[in-house]
mmCIF file of C-alpha atoms and ligand atoms in Angstrom:
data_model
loop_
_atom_site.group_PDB
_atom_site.id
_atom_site.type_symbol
_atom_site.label_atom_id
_atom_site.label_comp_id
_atom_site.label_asym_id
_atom_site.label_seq_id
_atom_site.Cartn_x
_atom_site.Cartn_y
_atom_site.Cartn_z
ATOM 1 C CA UNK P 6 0.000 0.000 0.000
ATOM 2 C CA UNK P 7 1.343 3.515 -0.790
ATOM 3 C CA UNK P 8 2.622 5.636 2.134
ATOM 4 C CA UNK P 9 0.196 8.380 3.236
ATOM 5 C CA UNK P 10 2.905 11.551 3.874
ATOM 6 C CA UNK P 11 0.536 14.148 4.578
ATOM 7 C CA UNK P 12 -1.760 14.296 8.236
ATOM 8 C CA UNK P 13 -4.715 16.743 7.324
ATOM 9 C CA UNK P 14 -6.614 18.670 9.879
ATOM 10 C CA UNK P 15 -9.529 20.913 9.145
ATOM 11 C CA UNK P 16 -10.520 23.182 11.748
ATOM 12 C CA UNK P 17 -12.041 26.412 12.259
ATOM 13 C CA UNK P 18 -11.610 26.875 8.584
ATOM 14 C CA UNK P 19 -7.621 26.528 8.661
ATOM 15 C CA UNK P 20 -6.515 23.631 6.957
ATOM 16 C CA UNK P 21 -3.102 22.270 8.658
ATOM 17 C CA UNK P 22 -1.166 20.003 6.494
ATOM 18 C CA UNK P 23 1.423 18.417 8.201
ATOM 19 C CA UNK P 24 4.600 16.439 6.423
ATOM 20 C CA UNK P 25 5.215 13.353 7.715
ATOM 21 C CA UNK P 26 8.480 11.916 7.519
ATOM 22 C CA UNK P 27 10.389 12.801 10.158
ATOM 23 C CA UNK P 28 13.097 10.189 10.373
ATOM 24 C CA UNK P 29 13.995 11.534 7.182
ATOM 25 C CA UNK P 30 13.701 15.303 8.756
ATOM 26 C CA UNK P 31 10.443 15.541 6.203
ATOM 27 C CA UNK P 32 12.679 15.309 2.585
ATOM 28 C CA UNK P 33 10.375 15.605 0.255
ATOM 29 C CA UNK P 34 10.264 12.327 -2.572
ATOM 30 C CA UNK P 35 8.100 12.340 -5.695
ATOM 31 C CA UNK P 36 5.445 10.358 -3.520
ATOM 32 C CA UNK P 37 5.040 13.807 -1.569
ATOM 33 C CA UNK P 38 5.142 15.806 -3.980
ATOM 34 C CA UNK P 39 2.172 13.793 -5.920
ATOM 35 C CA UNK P 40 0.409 13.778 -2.703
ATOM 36 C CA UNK P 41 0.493 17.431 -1.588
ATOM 37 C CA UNK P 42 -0.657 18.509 -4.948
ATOM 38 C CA UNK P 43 -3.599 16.326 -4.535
ATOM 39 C CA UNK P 44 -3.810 17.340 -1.535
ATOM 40 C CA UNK P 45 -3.577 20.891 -2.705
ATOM 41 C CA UNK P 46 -6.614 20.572 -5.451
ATOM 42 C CA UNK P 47 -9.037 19.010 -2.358
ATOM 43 C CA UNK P 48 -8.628 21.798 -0.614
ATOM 44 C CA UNK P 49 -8.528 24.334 -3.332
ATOM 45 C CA UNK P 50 -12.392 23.236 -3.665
ATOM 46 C CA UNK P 51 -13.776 22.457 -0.010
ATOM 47 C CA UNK P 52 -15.872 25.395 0.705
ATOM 48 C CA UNK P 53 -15.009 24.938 4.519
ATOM 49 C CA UNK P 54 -11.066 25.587 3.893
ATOM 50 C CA UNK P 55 -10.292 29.537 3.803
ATOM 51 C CA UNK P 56 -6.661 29.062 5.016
ATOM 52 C CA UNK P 57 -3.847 26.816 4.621
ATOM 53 C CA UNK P 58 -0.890 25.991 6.818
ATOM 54 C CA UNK P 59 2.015 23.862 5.809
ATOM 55 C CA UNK P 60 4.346 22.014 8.696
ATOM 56 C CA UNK P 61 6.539 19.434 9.716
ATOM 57 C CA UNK P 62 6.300 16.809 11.806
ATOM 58 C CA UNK P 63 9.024 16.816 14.648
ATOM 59 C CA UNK P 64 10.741 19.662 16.077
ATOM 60 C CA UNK P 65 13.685 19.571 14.494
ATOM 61 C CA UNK P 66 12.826 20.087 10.927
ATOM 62 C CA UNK P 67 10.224 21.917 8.550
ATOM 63 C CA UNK P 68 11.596 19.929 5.342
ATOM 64 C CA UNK P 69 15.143 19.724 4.990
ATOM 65 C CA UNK P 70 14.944 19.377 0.737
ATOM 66 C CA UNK P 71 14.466 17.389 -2.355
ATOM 67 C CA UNK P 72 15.264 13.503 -1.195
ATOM 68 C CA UNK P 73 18.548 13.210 -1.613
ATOM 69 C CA UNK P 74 18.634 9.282 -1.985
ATOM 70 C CA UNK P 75 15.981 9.508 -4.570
ATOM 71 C CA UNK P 76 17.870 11.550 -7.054
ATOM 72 C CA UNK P 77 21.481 10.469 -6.725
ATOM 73 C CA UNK P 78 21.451 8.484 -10.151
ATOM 74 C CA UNK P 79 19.985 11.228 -12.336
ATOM 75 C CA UNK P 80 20.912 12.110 -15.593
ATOM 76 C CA UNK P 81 20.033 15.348 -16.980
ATOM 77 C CA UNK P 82 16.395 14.723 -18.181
ATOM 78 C CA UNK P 83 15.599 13.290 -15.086
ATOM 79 C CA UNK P 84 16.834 16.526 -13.325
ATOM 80 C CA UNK P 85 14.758 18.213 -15.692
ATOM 81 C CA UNK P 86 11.249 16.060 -15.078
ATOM 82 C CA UNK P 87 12.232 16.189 -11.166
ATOM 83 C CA UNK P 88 12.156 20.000 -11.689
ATOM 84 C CA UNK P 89 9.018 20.693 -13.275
ATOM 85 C CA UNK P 90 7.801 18.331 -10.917
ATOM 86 C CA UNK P 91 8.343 20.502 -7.521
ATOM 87 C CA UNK P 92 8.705 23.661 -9.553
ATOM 88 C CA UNK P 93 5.725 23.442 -11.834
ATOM 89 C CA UNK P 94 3.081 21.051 -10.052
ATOM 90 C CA UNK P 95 3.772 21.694 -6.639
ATOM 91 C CA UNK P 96 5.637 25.148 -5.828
ATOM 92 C CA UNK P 97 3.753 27.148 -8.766
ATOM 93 C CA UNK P 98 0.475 25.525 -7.670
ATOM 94 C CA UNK P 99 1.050 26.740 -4.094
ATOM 95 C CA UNK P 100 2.039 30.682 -5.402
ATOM 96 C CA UNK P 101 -0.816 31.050 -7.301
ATOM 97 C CA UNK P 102 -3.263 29.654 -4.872
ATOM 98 C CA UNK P 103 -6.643 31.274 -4.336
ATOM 99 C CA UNK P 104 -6.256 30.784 -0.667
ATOM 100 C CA UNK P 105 -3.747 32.511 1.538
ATOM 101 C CA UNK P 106 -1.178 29.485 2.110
ATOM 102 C CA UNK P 107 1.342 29.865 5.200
ATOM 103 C CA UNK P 108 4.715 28.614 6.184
ATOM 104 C CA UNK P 109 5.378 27.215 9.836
ATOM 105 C CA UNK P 110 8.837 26.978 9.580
ATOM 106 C CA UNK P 111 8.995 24.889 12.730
ATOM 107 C CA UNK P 112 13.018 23.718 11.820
ATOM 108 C CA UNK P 113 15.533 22.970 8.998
ATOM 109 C CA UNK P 114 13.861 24.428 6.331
ATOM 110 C CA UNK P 115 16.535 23.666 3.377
ATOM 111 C CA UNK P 116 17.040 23.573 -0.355
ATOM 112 C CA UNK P 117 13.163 21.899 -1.514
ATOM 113 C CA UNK P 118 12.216 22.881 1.687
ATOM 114 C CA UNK P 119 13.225 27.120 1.319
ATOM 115 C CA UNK P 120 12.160 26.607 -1.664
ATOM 116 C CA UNK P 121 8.334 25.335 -0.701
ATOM 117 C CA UNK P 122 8.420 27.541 2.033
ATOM 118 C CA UNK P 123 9.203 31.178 -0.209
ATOM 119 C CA UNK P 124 6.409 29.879 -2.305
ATOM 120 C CA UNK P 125 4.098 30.324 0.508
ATOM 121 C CA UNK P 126 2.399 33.560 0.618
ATOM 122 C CA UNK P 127 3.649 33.671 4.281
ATOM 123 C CA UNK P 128 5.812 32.297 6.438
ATOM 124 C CA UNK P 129 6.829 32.062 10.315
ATOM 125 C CA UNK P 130 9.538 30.782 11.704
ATOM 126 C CA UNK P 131 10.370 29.502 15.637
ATOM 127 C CA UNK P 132 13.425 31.108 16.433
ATOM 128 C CA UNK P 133 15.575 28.054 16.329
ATOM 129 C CA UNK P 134 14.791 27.403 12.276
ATOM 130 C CA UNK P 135 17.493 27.479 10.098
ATOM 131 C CA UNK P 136 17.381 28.090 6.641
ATOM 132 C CA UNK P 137 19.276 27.732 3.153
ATOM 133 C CA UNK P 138 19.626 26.394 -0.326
ATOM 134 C CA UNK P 139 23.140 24.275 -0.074
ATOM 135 C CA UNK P 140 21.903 22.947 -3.360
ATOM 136 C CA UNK P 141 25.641 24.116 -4.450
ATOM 137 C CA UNK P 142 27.430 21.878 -1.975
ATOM 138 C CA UNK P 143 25.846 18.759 -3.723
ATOM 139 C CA UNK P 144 26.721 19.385 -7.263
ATOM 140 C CA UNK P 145 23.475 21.193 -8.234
ATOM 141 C CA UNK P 146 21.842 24.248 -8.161
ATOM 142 C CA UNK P 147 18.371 24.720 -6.370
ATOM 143 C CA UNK P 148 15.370 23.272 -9.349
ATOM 144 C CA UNK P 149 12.277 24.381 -7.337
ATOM 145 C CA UNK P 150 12.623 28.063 -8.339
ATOM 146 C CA UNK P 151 14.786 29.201 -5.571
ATOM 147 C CA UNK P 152 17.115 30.830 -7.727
ATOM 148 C CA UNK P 153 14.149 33.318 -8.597
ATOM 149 C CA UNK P 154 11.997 33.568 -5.728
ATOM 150 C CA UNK P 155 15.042 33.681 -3.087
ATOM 151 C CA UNK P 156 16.266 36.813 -5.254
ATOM 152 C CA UNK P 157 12.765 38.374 -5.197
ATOM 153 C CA UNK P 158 12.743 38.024 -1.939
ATOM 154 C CA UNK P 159 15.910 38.989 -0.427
ATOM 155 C CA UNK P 160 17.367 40.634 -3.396
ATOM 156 C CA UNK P 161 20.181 39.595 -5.665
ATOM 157 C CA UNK P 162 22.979 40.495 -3.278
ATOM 158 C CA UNK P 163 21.516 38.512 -0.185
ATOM 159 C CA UNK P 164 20.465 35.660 -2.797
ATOM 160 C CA UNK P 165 23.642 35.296 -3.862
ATOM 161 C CA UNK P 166 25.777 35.301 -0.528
ATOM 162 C CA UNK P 167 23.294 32.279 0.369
ATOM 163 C CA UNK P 168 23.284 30.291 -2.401
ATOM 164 C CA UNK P 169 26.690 30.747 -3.663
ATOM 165 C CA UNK P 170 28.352 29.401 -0.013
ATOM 166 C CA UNK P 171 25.185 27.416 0.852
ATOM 167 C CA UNK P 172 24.891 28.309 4.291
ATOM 168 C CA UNK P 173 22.395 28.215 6.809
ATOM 169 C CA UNK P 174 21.287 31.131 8.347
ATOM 170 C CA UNK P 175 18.985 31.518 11.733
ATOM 171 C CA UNK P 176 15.862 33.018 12.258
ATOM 172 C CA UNK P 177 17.076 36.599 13.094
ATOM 173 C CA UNK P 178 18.858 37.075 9.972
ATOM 174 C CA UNK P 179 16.194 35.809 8.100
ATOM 175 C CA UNK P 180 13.516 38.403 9.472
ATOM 176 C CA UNK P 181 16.296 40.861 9.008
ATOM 177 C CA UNK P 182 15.797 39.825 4.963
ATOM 178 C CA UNK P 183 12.377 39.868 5.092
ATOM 179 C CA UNK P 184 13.193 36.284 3.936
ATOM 180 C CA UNK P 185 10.178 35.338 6.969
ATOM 181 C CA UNK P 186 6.999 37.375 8.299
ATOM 182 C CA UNK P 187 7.409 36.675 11.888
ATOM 183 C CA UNK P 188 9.930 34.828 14.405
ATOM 184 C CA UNK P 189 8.110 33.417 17.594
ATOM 185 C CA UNK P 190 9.281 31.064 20.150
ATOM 186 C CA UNK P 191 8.403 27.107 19.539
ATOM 187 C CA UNK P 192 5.652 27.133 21.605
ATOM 188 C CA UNK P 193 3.848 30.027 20.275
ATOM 189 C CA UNK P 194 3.655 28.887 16.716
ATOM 190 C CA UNK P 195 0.352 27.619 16.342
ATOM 191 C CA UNK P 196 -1.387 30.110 17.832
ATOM 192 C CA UNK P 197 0.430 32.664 16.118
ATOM 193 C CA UNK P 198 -0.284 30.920 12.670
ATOM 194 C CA UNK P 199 -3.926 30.999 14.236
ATOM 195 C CA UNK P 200 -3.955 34.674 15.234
ATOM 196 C CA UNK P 201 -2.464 35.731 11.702
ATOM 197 C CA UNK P 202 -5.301 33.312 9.235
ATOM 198 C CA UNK P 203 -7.574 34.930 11.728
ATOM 199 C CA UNK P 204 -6.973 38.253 11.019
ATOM 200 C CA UNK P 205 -7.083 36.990 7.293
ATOM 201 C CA UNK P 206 -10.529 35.737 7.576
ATOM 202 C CA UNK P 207 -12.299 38.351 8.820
ATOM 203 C CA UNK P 208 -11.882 39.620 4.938
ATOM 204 C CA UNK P 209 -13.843 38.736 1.577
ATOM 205 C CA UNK P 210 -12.708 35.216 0.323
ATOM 206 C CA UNK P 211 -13.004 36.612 -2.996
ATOM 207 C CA UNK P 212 -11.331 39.913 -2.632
ATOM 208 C CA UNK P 213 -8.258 37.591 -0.720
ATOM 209 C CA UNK P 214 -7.914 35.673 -4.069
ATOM 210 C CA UNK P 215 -7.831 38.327 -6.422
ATOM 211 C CA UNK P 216 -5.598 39.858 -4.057
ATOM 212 C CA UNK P 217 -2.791 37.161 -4.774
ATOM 213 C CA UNK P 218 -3.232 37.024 -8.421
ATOM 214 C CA UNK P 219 -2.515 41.156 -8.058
ATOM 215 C CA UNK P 220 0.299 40.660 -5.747
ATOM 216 C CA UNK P 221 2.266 37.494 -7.757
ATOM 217 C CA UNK P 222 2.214 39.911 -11.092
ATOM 218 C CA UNK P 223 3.940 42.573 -9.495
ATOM 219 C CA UNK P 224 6.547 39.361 -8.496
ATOM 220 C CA UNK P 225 6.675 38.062 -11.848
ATOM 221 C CA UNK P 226 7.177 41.441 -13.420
ATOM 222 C CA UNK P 227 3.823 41.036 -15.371
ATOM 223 C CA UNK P 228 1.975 43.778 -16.107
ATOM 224 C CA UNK P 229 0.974 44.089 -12.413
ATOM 225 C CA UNK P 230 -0.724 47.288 -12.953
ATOM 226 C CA UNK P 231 -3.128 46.400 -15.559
ATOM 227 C CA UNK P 232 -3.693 42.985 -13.559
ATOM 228 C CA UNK P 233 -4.589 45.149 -10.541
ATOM 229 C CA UNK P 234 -7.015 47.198 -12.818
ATOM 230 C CA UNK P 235 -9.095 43.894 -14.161
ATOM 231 C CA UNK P 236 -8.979 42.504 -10.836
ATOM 232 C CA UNK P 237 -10.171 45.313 -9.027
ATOM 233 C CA UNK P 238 -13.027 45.981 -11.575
ATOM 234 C CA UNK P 239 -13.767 42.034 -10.812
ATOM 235 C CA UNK P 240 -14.315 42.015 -7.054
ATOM 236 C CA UNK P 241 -17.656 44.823 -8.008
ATOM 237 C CA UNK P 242 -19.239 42.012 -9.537
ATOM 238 C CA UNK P 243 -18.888 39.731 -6.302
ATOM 239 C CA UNK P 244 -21.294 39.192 -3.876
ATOM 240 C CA UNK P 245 -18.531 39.704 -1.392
ATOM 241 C CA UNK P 246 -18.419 43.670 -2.531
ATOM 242 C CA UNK P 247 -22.074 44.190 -2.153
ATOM 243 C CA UNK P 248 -21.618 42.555 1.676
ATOM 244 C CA UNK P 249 -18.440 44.183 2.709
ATOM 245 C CA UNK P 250 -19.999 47.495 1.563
ATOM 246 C CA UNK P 251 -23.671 47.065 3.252
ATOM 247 C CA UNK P 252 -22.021 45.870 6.312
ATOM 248 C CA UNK P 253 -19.882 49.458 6.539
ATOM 249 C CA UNK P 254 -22.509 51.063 5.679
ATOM 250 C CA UNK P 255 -25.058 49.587 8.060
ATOM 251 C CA UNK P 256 -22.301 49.796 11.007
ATOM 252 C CA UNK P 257 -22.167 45.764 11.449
ATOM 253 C CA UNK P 258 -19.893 43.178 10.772
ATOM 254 C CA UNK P 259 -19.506 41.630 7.428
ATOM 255 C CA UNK P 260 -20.317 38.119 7.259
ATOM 256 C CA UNK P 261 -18.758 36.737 3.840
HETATM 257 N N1 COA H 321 17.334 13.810 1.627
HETATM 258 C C1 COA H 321 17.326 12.553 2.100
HETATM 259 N N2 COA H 321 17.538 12.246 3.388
HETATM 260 C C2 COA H 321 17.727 13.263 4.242
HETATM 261 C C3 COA H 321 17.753 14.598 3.828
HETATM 262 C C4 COA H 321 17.534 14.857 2.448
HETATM 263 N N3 COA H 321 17.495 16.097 1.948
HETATM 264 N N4 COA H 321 17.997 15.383 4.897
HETATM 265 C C5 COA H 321 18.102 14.566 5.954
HETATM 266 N N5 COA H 321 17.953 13.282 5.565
HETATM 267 C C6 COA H 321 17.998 12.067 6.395
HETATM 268 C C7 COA H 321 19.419 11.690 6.766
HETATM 269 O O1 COA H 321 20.031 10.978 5.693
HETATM 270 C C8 COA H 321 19.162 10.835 7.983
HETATM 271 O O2 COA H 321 18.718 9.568 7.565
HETATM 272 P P1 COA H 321 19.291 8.222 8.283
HETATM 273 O O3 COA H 321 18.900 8.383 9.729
HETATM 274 O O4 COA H 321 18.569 7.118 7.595
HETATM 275 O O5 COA H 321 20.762 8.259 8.085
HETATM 276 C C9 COA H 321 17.983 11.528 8.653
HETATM 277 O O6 COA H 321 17.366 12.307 7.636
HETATM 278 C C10 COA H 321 18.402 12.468 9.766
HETATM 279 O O7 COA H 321 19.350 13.389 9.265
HETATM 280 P P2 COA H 321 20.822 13.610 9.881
HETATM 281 O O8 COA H 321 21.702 14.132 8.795
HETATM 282 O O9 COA H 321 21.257 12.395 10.586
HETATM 283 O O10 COA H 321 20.517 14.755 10.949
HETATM 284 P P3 COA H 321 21.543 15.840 11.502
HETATM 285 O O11 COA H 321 20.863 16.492 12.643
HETATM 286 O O12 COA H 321 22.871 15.280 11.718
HETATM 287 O O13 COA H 321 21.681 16.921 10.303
HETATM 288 C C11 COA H 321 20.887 18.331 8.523
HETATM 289 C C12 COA H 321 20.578 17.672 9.888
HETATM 290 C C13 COA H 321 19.617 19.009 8.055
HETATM 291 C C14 COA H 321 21.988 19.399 8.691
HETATM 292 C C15 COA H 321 21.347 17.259 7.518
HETATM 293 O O14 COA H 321 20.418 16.189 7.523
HETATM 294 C C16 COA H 321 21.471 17.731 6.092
HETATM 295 O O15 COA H 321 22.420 18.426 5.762
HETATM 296 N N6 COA H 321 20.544 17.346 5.221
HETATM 297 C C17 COA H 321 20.586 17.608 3.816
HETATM 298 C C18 COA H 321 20.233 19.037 3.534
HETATM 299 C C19 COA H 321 20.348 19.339 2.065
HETATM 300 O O16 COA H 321 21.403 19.318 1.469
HETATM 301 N N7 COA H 321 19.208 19.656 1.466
HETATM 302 C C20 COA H 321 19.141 20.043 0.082
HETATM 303 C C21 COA H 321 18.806 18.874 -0.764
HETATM 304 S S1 COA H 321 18.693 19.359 -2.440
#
């Protein structure tokens, strides 16, 4: 029977997905990967999911990469299918996700694992997480877009000091990059995961979505400001718009 890798838990409209290797400090396989775009799709459509949380089981690591065992007799087109892949099925899928999707970063969070995490549209870290893409030390360069979205983030000077020695850093210089939303103690990470999707979900569903799409152009150097435009004009046709506005205007509450 195929391995289950993923523990789901629905609650209070947060969807915690939890990755489930931790003898192997969570590396991701192709197995995973299939499964937490599944995984991903579910969710995408279940009505009673407004945010998403991705973790690792353990304490010592969020996902520390690719599987390292899996890949060590590639040849080139393998490296190529193993790319698309993370990059294309999994990490893209994740980016351009309708619902807010956030990083614990509850350890190691390394090469595939950085990578998975800065595709997140938020992440927070305990403050003994370390992070890096020491892709370089093995030979390769990082496949699941970390070359782009680790510049992005950091910029090209930070992005290259990491991935050219492939070091780790810790928590505090990775808020200090902006690489990370928030650093909180261990034992504070759930509810500070909770308190932040909460604050999330007060807002319209729909406005949240187009938000991203607005957002991830401005990323992908897109025409961000026409995307804005068309999305903007979009959320008056929503239902959302004509509740958010009548609730202001009526001094209540929305209730999307
Ligand atoms: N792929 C496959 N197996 C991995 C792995 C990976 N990326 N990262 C960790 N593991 C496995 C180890 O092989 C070990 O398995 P074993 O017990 O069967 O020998 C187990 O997870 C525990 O890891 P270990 O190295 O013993 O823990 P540690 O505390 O000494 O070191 C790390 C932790 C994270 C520093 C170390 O595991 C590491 O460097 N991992 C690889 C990181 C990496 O290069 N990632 C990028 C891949 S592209």
């Amino acid at each position: 029977m195929k391995k289950n890798y993923l523990e789901i838990k629905i609650q209070d409209k947060i969807a915690w997905i939890k990755i489930n290797r931790e003898e192997k400090l969570n590396a991701l396989n192709i197995s995973m990967l299939e499964e937490i775009r599944k995984s991903l799709i579910n969710l995408r459509d279940n009505k009673k999911v407004f945010v998403l949380v991705i973790l690792g089981s353990g304490e010592k690591a969020f996902i520390a990469g690719a599987d390292i065992n899996e890949f060590s007799k590639y040849d080139r087109n393998k490296g190529l299918e193993l790319a698309k892949k993370g990059q294309e099925n999994v990490l893209d899928l994740i980016e351009n996700f309708p619902k807010p999707i956030i990083a614990g970063v509850n350890g190691y969070a390394l090469g595939g694992g950085l990578e998975l995490a800065m595709a997140c549209h938020m992440r927070v870290a305990v403050n003994t997480a370390r992070m890096g893409l020491p892709e370089v030390s093995l030979g390769l360069i990082p496949g699941y877009g970390g070359t782009q979205r680790l510049t992005k983030l950091v910029g090209k000077t930070n992005a290259m000091e990491m991935i050219l020695s492939g070091e780790m850093i810790d928590s505090q210089k990775a808020i200090s990059l902006k690489l990370v939303n928030k650093v909180v103690e261990r034992g504070n990470l759930i509810s500070s995961i909770t308190e932040l999707a909460k604050k999330i979900m007060r807002n319209s569903p729909n406005a949240i979505a187009k938000a991203i799409e607005a957002i991830n152009a401005a990323e992908k150097n897109l025409k961000g400001f026409e995307v804005e435009k068309e999305k903007f004009s979009e959320c008056f046709e929503s239902k959302d718009f004509k509740e958010g506005v009548s609730a202001f205007l009526n001094k209540r509450k929305p209730s999307f």
